[in-house]
Amino acid sequence: MPIEMDHTDRRILECLQKDGRLQNVDLARKVGLSPSPCLRRVRQLEESGVIERYVALVNPVKAGMGLTLYVRVWLTGQDTGTVDHFISEINALPQVLECYLMAGDCDFLLRIVTSDLDEYRNFQIRHLTRIRGVQSVKTEISLQQIKRTMELPLR
């Protein structure tokens, strides 16, 4: 359920999405508040779950994980046991950065990062296709990253 936010809350979120390390005094200045009310609003956004956590965005190429793959997965069935088992196994694989349960052609869509194609092939053979209930996988290879953002459009 969405949380009710005013213009100032949205402005706080916009600023923190651009720089999560922004000091409260600087944030308060940017959004037009004094530091105490600004900090109170940030704490409310954190406590309500609007702000889930703070992270550092790591450049995957510079970290040696420059290959991004999108993998569509079909399961043998959509029963609760098969789906829950797949989700549990995927959550244990650090190469899988995102996993979505899909409506449509495939059952799941994964975003996976690896260092190269050989590493992905080993991951696919040793982990992904060995998950009980996986019927087939189709892999799409990203040639070039055009846009990468984690900022939600809040206006």
Short mmCIF file of C-alpha atoms in Angstrom, two decimals:
data_model
loop_
_atom_site.label_atom_id
_atom_site.label_comp_id
_atom_site.label_asym_id
_atom_site.label_seq_id
_atom_site.Cartn_x
_atom_site.Cartn_y
_atom_site.Cartn_z
CA MET A 1 0.00 0.00 0.00
CA PRO A 2 1.54 3.37 -0.97
CA ILE A 3 2.41 5.75 1.85
CA GLU A 4 1.00 9.27 1.68
CA MET A 5 3.82 11.72 0.93
CA ASP A 6 3.85 15.43 0.31
CA HIS A 7 6.09 17.47 -1.99
CA THR A 8 8.82 17.77 0.67
CA ASP A 9 8.93 14.01 1.27
CA ARG A 10 9.28 13.45 -2.47
CA ARG A 11 12.03 16.07 -2.68
CA ILE A 12 13.89 14.36 0.18
CA LEU A 13 13.64 11.04 -1.65
CA GLU A 14 14.82 12.59 -4.93
CA CYS A 15 17.89 14.01 -3.21
CA LEU A 16 18.71 10.78 -1.35
CA GLN A 17 18.28 8.72 -4.53
CA LYS A 18 20.96 10.88 -6.17
CA ASP A 19 23.28 10.77 -3.14
CA GLY A 20 22.47 8.43 -0.26
CA ARG A 21 25.48 9.76 1.68
CA LEU A 22 24.14 13.32 1.74
CA GLN A 23 24.55 14.79 5.21
CA ASN A 24 21.33 15.85 6.94
CA VAL A 25 22.38 19.51 7.08
CA ASP A 26 22.95 19.56 3.30
CA LEU A 27 19.74 17.64 2.64
CA ALA A 28 17.76 20.06 4.80
CA ARG A 29 19.19 23.01 2.87
CA LYS A 30 18.31 21.41 -0.48
CA VAL A 31 14.69 20.73 0.50
CA GLY A 32 14.11 23.98 2.39
CA LEU A 33 13.82 22.64 5.94
CA SER A 34 15.82 23.09 9.10
CA PRO A 35 17.90 20.02 10.09
CA SER A 36 15.61 18.67 12.88
CA PRO A 37 12.38 18.45 10.85
CA CYS A 38 14.34 17.10 7.89
CA LEU A 39 15.86 14.32 9.98
CA ARG A 40 12.44 13.52 11.46
CA ARG A 41 10.98 13.16 7.95
CA VAL A 42 13.86 10.92 6.83
CA ARG A 43 13.35 8.71 9.90
CA GLN A 44 9.60 8.49 9.14
CA LEU A 45 10.37 7.48 5.54
CA GLU A 46 12.75 4.81 6.85
CA GLU A 47 10.35 3.51 9.51
CA SER A 48 7.44 3.34 7.06
CA GLY A 49 9.54 1.29 4.66
CA VAL A 50 9.56 3.87 1.86
CA ILE A 51 13.35 3.96 2.30
CA GLU A 52 14.29 0.29 2.50
CA ARG A 53 18.07 0.66 2.89
CA TYR A 54 21.13 2.55 1.69
CA VAL A 55 23.58 0.95 -0.73
CA ALA A 56 26.64 1.74 -2.83
CA LEU A 57 26.21 1.27 -6.59
CA VAL A 58 29.20 -0.70 -7.84
CA ASN A 59 30.36 -0.46 -11.45
CA PRO A 60 30.04 -4.08 -12.64
CA VAL A 61 32.70 -3.76 -15.37
CA LYS A 62 35.29 -2.34 -12.97
CA ALA A 63 34.39 -5.03 -10.43
CA GLY A 64 35.00 -7.77 -13.00
CA MET A 65 31.33 -8.63 -13.54
CA GLY A 66 30.84 -6.96 -16.91
CA LEU A 67 28.50 -9.45 -18.58
CA THR A 68 24.78 -8.94 -17.95
CA LEU A 69 22.34 -11.63 -19.05
CA TYR A 70 18.57 -11.78 -18.97
CA VAL A 71 17.30 -15.29 -18.53
CA ARG A 72 13.74 -16.47 -19.04
CA VAL A 73 12.87 -19.59 -17.06
CA TRP A 74 10.02 -22.04 -17.59
CA LEU A 75 9.09 -24.43 -14.79
CA THR A 76 7.54 -27.88 -15.05
CA GLY A 77 4.54 -26.58 -13.12
CA GLN A 78 3.20 -23.50 -11.39
CA ASP A 79 2.15 -25.22 -8.18
CA THR A 80 3.18 -23.65 -4.90
CA GLY A 81 5.82 -26.27 -4.12
CA THR A 82 7.62 -25.91 -7.45
CA VAL A 83 7.49 -22.11 -7.42
CA ASP A 84 8.56 -21.80 -3.77
CA HIS A 85 11.45 -24.23 -4.30
CA PHE A 86 12.67 -22.27 -7.33
CA ILE A 87 12.46 -18.96 -5.44
CA SER A 88 14.37 -20.42 -2.49
CA GLU A 89 17.15 -21.73 -4.75
CA ILE A 90 17.41 -18.47 -6.73
CA ASN A 91 17.66 -16.41 -3.54
CA ALA A 92 20.79 -18.39 -2.64
CA LEU A 93 22.59 -17.55 -5.92
CA PRO A 94 24.51 -14.24 -5.71
CA GLN A 95 24.89 -14.03 -9.51
CA VAL A 96 21.13 -13.47 -9.77
CA LEU A 97 20.64 -9.76 -9.07
CA GLU A 98 16.93 -9.64 -9.88
CA CYS A 99 14.19 -12.25 -10.17
CA TYR A 100 10.63 -11.59 -11.28
CA LEU A 101 7.63 -13.91 -11.32
CA MET A 102 6.09 -13.23 -14.72
CA ALA A 103 2.65 -13.31 -16.30
CA GLY A 104 2.87 -14.35 -19.92
CA ASP A 105 5.15 -16.67 -21.82
CA CYS A 106 7.78 -17.57 -19.21
CA ASP A 107 7.45 -18.19 -15.48
CA PHE A 108 10.44 -16.13 -14.26
CA LEU A 109 12.76 -13.46 -15.61
CA LEU A 110 16.24 -13.20 -14.09
CA ARG A 111 18.98 -10.60 -14.39
CA ILE A 112 22.32 -12.29 -13.92
CA VAL A 113 25.86 -10.89 -13.90
CA THR A 114 29.07 -12.81 -14.53
CA SER A 115 32.60 -12.04 -15.64
CA ASP A 116 32.23 -13.71 -19.04
CA LEU A 117 30.31 -16.23 -21.11
CA ASP A 118 32.29 -19.22 -19.85
CA GLU A 119 31.43 -18.32 -16.27
CA TYR A 120 27.76 -17.95 -17.18
CA ARG A 121 27.74 -21.32 -18.96
CA ASN A 122 29.22 -22.97 -15.87
CA PHE A 123 26.63 -21.20 -13.70
CA GLN A 124 23.83 -22.36 -16.00
CA ILE A 125 25.04 -25.99 -16.04
CA ARG A 126 26.01 -26.30 -12.38
CA HIS A 127 23.24 -24.27 -10.75
CA LEU A 128 20.38 -22.89 -12.81
CA THR A 129 19.34 -25.96 -14.80
CA ARG A 130 19.89 -28.25 -11.82
CA ILE A 131 17.14 -26.58 -9.81
CA ARG A 132 14.32 -29.08 -9.42
CA GLY A 133 11.36 -27.99 -11.50
CA VAL A 134 13.26 -26.03 -14.16
CA GLN A 135 11.99 -27.18 -17.55
CA SER A 136 13.93 -24.81 -19.82
CA VAL A 137 15.87 -21.55 -19.92
CA LYS A 138 16.42 -19.00 -22.66
CA THR A 139 19.30 -16.54 -22.29
CA GLU A 140 19.51 -13.05 -23.77
CA ILE A 141 22.94 -11.38 -23.75
CA SER A 142 23.20 -7.65 -23.23
CA LEU A 143 25.57 -6.07 -25.76
CA GLN A 144 25.66 -2.58 -24.28
CA GLN A 145 24.17 -0.84 -21.29
CA ILE A 146 22.29 2.24 -22.45
CA LYS A 147 20.68 3.39 -19.20
CA ARG A 148 21.19 2.36 -15.58
CA THR A 149 19.36 4.01 -12.76
CA MET A 150 17.81 3.09 -9.46
CA GLU A 151 15.99 6.42 -9.12
CA LEU A 152 12.21 6.21 -9.10
CA PRO A 153 10.35 9.04 -10.90
CA LEU A 154 8.55 10.52 -7.88
CA ARG A 155 6.90 13.61 -9.34
#
